[in-house]
JSON list of C-alpha atoms in Angstrom, two decimals:
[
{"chain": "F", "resi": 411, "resn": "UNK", "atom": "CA", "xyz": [75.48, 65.36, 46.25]},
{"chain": "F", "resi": 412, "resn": "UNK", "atom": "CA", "xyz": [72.30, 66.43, 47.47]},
{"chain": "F", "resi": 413, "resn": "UNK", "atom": "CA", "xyz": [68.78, 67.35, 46.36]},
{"chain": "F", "resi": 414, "resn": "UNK", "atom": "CA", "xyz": [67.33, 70.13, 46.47]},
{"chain": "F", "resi": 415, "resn": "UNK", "atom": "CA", "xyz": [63.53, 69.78, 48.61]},
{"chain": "F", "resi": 416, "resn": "UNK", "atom": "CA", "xyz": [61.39, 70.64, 45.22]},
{"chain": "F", "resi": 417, "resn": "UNK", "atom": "CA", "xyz": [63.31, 66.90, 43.81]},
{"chain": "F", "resi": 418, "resn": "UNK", "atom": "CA", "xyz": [62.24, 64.86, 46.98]},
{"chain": "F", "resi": 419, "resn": "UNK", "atom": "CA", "xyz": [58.97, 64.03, 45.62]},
{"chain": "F", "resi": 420, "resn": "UNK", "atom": "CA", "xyz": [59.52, 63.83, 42.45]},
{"chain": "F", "resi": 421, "resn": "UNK", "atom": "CA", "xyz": [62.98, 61.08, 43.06]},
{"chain": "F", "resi": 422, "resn": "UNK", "atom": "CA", "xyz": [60.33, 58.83, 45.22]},
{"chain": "F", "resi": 423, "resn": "UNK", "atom": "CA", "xyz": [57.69, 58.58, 42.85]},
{"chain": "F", "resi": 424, "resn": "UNK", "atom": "CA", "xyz": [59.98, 57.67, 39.94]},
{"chain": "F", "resi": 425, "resn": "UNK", "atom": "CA", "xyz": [61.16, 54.58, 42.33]},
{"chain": "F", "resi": 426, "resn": "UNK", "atom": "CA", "xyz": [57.56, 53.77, 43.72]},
{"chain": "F", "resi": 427, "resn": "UNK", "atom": "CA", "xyz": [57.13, 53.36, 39.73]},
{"chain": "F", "resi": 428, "resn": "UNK", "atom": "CA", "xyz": [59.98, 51.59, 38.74]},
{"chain": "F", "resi": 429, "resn": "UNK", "atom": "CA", "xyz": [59.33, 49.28, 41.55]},
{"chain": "F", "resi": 430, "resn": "UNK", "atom": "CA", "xyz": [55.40, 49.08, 40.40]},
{"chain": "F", "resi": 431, "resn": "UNK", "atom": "CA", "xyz": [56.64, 48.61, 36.73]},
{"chain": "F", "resi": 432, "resn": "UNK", "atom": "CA", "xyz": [58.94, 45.85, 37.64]},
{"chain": "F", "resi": 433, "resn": "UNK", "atom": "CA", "xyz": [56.01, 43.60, 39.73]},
{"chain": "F", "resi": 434, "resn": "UNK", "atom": "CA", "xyz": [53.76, 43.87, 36.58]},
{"chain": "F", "resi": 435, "resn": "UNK", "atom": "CA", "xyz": [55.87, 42.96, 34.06]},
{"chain": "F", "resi": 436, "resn": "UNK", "atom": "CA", "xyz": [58.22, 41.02, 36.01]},
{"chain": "F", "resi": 437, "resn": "UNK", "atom": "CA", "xyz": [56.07, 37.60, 35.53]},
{"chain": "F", "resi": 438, "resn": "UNK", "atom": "CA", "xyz": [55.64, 38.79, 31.88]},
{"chain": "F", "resi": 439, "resn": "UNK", "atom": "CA", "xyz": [59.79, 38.80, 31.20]},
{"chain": "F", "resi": 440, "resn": "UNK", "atom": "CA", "xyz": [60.27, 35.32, 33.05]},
{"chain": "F", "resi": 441, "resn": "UNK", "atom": "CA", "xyz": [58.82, 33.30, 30.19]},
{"chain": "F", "resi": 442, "resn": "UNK", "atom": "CA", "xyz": [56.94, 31.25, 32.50]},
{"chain": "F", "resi": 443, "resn": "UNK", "atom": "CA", "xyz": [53.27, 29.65, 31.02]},
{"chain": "F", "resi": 444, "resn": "UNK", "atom": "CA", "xyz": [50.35, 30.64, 33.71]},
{"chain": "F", "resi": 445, "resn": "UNK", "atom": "CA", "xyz": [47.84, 29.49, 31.21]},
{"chain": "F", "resi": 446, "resn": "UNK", "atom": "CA", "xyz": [48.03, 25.85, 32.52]},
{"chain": "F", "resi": 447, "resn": "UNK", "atom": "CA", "xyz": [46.09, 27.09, 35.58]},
{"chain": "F", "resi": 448, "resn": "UNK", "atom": "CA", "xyz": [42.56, 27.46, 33.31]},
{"chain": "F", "resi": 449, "resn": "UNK", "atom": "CA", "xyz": [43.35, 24.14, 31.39]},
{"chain": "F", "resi": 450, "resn": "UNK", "atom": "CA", "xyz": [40.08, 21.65, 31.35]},
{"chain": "F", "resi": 451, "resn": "UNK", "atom": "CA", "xyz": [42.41, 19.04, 32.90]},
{"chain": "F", "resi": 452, "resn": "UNK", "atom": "CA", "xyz": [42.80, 20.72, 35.92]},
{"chain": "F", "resi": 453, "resn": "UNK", "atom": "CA", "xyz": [38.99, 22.46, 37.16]},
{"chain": "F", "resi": 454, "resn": "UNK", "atom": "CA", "xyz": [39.30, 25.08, 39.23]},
{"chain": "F", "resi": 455, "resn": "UNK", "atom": "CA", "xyz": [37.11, 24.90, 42.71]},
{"chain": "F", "resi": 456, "resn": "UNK", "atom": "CA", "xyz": [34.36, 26.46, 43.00]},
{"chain": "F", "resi": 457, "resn": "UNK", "atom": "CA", "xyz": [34.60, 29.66, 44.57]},
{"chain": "F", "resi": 458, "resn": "UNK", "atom": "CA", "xyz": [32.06, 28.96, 47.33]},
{"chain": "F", "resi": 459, "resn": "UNK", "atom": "CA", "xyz": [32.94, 25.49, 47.97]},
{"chain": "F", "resi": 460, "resn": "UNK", "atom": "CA", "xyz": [29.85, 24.25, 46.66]},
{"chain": "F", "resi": 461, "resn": "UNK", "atom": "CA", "xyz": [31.41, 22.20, 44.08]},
{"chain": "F", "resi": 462, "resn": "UNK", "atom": "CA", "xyz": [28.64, 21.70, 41.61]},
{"chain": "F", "resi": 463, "resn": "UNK", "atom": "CA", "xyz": [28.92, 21.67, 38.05]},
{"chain": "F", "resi": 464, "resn": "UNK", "atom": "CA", "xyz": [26.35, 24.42, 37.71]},
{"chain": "F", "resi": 465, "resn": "UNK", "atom": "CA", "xyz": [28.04, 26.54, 39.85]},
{"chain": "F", "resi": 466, "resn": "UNK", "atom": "CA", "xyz": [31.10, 26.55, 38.09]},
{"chain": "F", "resi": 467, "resn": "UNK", "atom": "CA", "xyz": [29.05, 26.68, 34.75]},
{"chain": "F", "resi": 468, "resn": "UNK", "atom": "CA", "xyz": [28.04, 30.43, 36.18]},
{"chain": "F", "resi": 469, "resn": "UNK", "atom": "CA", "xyz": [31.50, 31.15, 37.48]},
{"chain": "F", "resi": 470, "resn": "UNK", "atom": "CA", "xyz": [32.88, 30.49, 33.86]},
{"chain": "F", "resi": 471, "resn": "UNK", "atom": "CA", "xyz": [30.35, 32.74, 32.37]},
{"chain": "F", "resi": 472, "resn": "UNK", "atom": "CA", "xyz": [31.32, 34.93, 34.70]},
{"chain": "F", "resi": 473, "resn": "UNK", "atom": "CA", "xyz": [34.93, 35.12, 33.90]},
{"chain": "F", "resi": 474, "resn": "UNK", "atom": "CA", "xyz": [34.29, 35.16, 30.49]},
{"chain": "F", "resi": 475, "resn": "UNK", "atom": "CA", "xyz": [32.34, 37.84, 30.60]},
{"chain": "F", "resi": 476, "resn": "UNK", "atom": "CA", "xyz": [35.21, 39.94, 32.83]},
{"chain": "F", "resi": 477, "resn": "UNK", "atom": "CA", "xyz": [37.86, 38.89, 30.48]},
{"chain": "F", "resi": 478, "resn": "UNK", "atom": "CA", "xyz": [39.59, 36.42, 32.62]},
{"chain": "F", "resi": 479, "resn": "UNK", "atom": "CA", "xyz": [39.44, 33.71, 30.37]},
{"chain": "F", "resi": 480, "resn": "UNK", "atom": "CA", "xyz": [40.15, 33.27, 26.24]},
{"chain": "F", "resi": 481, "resn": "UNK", "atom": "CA", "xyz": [37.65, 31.87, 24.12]},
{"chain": "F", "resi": 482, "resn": "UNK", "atom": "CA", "xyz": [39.43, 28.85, 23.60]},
{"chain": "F", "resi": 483, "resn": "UNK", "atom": "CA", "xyz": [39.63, 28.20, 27.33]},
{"chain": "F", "resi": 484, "resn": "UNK", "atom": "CA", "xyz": [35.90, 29.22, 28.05]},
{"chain": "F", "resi": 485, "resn": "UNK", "atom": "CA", "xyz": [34.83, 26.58, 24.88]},
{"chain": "F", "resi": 486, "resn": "UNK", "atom": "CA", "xyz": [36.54, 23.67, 26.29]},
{"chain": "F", "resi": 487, "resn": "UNK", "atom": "CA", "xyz": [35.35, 24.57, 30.26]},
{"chain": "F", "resi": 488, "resn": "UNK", "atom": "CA", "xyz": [31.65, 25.23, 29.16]},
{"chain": "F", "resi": 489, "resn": "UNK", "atom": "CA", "xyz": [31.97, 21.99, 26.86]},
{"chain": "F", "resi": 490, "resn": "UNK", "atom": "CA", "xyz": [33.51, 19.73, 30.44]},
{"chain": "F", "resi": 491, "resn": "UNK", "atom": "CA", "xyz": [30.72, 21.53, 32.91]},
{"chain": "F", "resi": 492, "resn": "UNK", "atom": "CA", "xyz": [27.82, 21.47, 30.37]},
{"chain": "F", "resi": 493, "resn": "UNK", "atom": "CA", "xyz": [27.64, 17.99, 30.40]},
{"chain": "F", "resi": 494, "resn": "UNK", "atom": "CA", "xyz": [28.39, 17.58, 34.39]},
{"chain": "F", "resi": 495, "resn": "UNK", "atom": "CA", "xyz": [25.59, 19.78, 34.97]},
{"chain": "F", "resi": 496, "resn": "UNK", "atom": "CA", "xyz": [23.09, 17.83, 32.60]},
{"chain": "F", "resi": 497, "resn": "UNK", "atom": "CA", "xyz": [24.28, 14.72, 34.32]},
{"chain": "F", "resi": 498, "resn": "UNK", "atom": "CA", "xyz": [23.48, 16.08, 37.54]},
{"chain": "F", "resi": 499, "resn": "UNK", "atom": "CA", "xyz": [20.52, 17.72, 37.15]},
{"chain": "F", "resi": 500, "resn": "UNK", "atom": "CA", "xyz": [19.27, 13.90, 35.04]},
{"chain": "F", "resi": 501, "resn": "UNK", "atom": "CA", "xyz": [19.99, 12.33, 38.23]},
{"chain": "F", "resi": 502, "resn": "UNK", "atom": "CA", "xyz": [18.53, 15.29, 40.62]},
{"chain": "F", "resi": 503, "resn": "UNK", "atom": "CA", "xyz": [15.36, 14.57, 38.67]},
{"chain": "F", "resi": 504, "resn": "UNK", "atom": "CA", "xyz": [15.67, 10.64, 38.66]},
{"chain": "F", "resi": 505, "resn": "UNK", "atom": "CA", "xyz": [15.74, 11.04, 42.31]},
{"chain": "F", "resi": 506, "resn": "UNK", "atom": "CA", "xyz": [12.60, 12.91, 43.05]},
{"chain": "F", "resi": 507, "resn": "UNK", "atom": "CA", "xyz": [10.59, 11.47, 40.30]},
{"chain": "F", "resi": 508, "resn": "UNK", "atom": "CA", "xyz": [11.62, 7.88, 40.65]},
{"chain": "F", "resi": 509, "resn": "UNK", "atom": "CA", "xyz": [12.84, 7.37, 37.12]},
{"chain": "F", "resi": 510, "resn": "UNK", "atom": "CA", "xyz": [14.03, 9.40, 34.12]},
{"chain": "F", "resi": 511, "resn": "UNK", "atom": "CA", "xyz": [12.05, 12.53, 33.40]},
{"chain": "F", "resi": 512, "resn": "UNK", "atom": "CA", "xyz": [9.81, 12.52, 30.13]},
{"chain": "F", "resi": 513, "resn": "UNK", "atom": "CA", "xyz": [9.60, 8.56, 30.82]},
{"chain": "F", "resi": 514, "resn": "UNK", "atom": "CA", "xyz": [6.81, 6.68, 32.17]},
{"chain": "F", "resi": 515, "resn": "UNK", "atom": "CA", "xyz": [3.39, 6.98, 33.77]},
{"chain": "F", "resi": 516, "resn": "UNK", "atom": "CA", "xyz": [4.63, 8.47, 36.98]},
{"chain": "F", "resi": 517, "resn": "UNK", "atom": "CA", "xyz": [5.83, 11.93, 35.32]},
{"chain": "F", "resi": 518, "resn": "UNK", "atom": "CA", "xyz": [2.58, 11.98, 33.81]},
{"chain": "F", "resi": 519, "resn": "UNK", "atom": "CA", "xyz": [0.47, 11.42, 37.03]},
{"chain": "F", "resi": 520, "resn": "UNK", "atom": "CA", "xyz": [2.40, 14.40, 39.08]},
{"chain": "F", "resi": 521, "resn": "UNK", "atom": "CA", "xyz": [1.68, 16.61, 36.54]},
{"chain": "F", "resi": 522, "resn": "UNK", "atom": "CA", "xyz": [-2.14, 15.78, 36.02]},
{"chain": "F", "resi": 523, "resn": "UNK", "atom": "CA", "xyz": [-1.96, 15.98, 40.25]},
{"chain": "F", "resi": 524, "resn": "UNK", "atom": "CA", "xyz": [-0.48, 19.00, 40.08]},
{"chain": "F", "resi": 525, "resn": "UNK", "atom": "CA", "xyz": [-3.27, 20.48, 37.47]},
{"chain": "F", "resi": 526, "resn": "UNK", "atom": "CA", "xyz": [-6.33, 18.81, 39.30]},
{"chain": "F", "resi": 527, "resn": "UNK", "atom": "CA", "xyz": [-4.63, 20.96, 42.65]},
{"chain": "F", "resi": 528, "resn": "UNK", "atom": "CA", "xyz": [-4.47, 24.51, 40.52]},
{"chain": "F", "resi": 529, "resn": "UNK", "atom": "CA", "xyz": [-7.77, 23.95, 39.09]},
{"chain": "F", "resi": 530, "resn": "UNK", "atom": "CA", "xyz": [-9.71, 23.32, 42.84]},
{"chain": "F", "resi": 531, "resn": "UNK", "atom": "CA", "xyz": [-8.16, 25.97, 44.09]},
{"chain": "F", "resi": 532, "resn": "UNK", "atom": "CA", "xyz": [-9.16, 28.49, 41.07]},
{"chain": "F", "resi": 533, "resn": "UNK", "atom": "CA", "xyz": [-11.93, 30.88, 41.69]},
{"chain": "F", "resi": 534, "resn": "UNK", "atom": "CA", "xyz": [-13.88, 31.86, 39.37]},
{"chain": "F", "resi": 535, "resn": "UNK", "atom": "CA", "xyz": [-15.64, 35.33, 39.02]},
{"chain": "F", "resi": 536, "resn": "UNK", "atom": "CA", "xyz": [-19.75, 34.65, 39.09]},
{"chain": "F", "resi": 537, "resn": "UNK", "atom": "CA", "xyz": [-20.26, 37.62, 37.13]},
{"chain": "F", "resi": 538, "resn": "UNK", "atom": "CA", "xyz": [-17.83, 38.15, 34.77]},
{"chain": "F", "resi": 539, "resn": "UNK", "atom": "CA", "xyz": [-16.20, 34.54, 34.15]},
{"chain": "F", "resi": 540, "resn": "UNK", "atom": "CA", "xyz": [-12.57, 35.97, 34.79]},
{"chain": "F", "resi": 541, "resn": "UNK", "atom": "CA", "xyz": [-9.71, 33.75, 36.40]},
{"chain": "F", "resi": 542, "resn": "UNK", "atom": "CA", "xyz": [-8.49, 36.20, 39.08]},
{"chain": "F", "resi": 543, "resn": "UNK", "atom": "CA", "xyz": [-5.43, 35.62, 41.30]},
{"chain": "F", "resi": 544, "resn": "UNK", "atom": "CA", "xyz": [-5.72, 32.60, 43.45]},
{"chain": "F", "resi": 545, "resn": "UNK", "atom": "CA", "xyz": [-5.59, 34.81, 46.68]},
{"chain": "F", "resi": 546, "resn": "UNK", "atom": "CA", "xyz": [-7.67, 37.15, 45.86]},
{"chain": "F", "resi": 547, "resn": "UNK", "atom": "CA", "xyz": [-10.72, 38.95, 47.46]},
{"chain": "F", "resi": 548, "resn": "UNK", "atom": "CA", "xyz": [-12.25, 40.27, 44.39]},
{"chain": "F", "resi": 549, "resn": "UNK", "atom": "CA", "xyz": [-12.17, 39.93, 40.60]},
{"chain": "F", "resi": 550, "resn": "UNK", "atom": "CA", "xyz": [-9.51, 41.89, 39.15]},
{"chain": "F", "resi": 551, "resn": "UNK", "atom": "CA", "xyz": [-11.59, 42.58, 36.02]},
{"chain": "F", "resi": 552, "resn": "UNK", "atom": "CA", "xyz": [-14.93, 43.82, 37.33]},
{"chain": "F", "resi": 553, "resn": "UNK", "atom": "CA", "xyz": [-14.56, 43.79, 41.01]},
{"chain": "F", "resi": 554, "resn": "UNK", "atom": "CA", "xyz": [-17.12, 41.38, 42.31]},
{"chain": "F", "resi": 555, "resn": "UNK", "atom": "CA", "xyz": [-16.66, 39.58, 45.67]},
{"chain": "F", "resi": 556, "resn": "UNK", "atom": "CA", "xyz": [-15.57, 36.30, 44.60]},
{"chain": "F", "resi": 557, "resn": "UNK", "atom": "CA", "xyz": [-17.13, 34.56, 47.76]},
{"chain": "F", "resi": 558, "resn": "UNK", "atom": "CA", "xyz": [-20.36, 36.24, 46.57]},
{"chain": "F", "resi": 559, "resn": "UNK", "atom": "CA", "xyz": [-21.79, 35.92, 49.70]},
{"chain": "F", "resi": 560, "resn": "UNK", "atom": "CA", "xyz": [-21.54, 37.67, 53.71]},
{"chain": "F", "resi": 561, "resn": "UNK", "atom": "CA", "xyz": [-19.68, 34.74, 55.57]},
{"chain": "F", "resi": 562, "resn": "UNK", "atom": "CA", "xyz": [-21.16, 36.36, 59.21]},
{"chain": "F", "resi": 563, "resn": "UNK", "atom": "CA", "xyz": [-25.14, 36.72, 57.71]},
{"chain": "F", "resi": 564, "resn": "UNK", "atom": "CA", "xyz": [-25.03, 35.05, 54.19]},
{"chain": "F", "resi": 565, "resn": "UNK", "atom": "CA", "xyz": [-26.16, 37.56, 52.69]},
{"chain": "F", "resi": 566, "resn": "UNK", "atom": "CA", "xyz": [-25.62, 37.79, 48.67]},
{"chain": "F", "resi": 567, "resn": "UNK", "atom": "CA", "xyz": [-23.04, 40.57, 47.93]},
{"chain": "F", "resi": 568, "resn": "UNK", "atom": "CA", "xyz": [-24.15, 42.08, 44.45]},
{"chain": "F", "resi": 569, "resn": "UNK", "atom": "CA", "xyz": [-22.65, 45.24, 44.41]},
{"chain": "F", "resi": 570, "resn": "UNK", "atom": "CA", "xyz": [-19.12, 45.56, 42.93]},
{"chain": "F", "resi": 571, "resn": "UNK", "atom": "CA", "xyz": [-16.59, 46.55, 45.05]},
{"chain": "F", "resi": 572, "resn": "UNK", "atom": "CA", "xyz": [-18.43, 46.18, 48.08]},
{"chain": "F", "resi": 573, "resn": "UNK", "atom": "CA", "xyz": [-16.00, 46.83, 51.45]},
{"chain": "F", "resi": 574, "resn": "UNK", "atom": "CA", "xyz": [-18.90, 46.44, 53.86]},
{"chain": "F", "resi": 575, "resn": "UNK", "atom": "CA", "xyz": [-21.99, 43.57, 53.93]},
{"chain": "F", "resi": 576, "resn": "UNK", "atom": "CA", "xyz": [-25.51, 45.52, 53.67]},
{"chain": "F", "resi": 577, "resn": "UNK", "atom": "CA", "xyz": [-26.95, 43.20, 55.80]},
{"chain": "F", "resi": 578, "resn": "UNK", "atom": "CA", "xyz": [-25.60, 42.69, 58.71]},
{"chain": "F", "resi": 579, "resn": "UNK", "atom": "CA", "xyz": [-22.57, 45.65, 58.21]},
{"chain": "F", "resi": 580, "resn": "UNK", "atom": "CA", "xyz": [-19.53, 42.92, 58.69]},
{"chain": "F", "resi": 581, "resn": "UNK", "atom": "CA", "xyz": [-16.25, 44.00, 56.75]},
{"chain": "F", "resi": 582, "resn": "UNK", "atom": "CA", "xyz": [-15.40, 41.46, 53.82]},
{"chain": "F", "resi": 583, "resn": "UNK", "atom": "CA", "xyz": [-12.33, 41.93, 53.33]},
{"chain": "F", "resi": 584, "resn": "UNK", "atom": "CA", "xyz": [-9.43, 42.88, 54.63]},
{"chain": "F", "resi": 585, "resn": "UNK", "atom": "CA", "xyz": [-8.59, 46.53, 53.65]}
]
């Protein structure tokens, strides 16, 4: 018996789909259980090797999200990693700080550092009172020169805007 050219194509594709049909639902019909591979007792790697609880904490939101992983699975794995990740980030902070964050004089004397530092290096606009940017050249609400003065002639810069010095004709500021 032979076919006929016009059945050619049409015999391969029915096998290319029984063969396609049989590798999806093969695993299905074996009875095997593949959900012991997403059990808490066994914690998947992270995919970049990084190993951190955070990481994973993203990579099982991720899955979640995609559909890879049941509710009940993605409960218990958030649960496990949740409280890795708060462990290491209490001990990432115990590290730089010295002792427990939210405890103790020492938290409290980097922070008033910190706000002495932001505060020096505030400018304030003479003429308006604003708080502009800390890099910039001119008040974002009125546009004075913050340094209010020429720094090649000193001379006092009271025109808004100002590109050029009127007395001596130095640029100042960058463009």
């Amino acid at each position: 018996m032979s076919l006929s050219p016009e059945l050619i194509p049409l015999a391969v594709g029915t096998a290319l789909a029984l063969v396609a049909l049989i590798v999806v639902l093969g695993p299905l019909m074996s009875g095997e259980d593949s959900s012991s591979e997403l059990t808490p007792s066994a914690p998947r790697k992270v995919a970049n090797g990084d190993g951190t609880a955070i990481q994973a904490l993203r990579e099982i939101e991720f899955d979640k999200a995609t559909g890879k992983l049941s509710d009940k699975d993605y409960d218990a794995l958030r649960t496990m990693y949740t409280r890795d990740a708060l462990s290491e980030l209490r001990a990432a902070d115990a590290s730089e700080v010295g002792e427990f964050v939210g405890v103790g004089s020492a938290t409290d004397d980097l922070v008033e550092a910190a706000i002495r530092r932001a505060k020096k290096n505030q400018q304030d606009c003479s003429s308006c009172g604003a708080h502009p940017e800390p890099d910039a050249a001119y008040c974002s609400s009125c546009g004075h020169y913050l340094a209010g003065s020429c720094a090649a002639c000193g001379t006092a810069v009271e025109v808004a805007g100002a590109r050029f010095c009127v007395g001596c004709g130095e640029g100042l500021a960058a463009a």
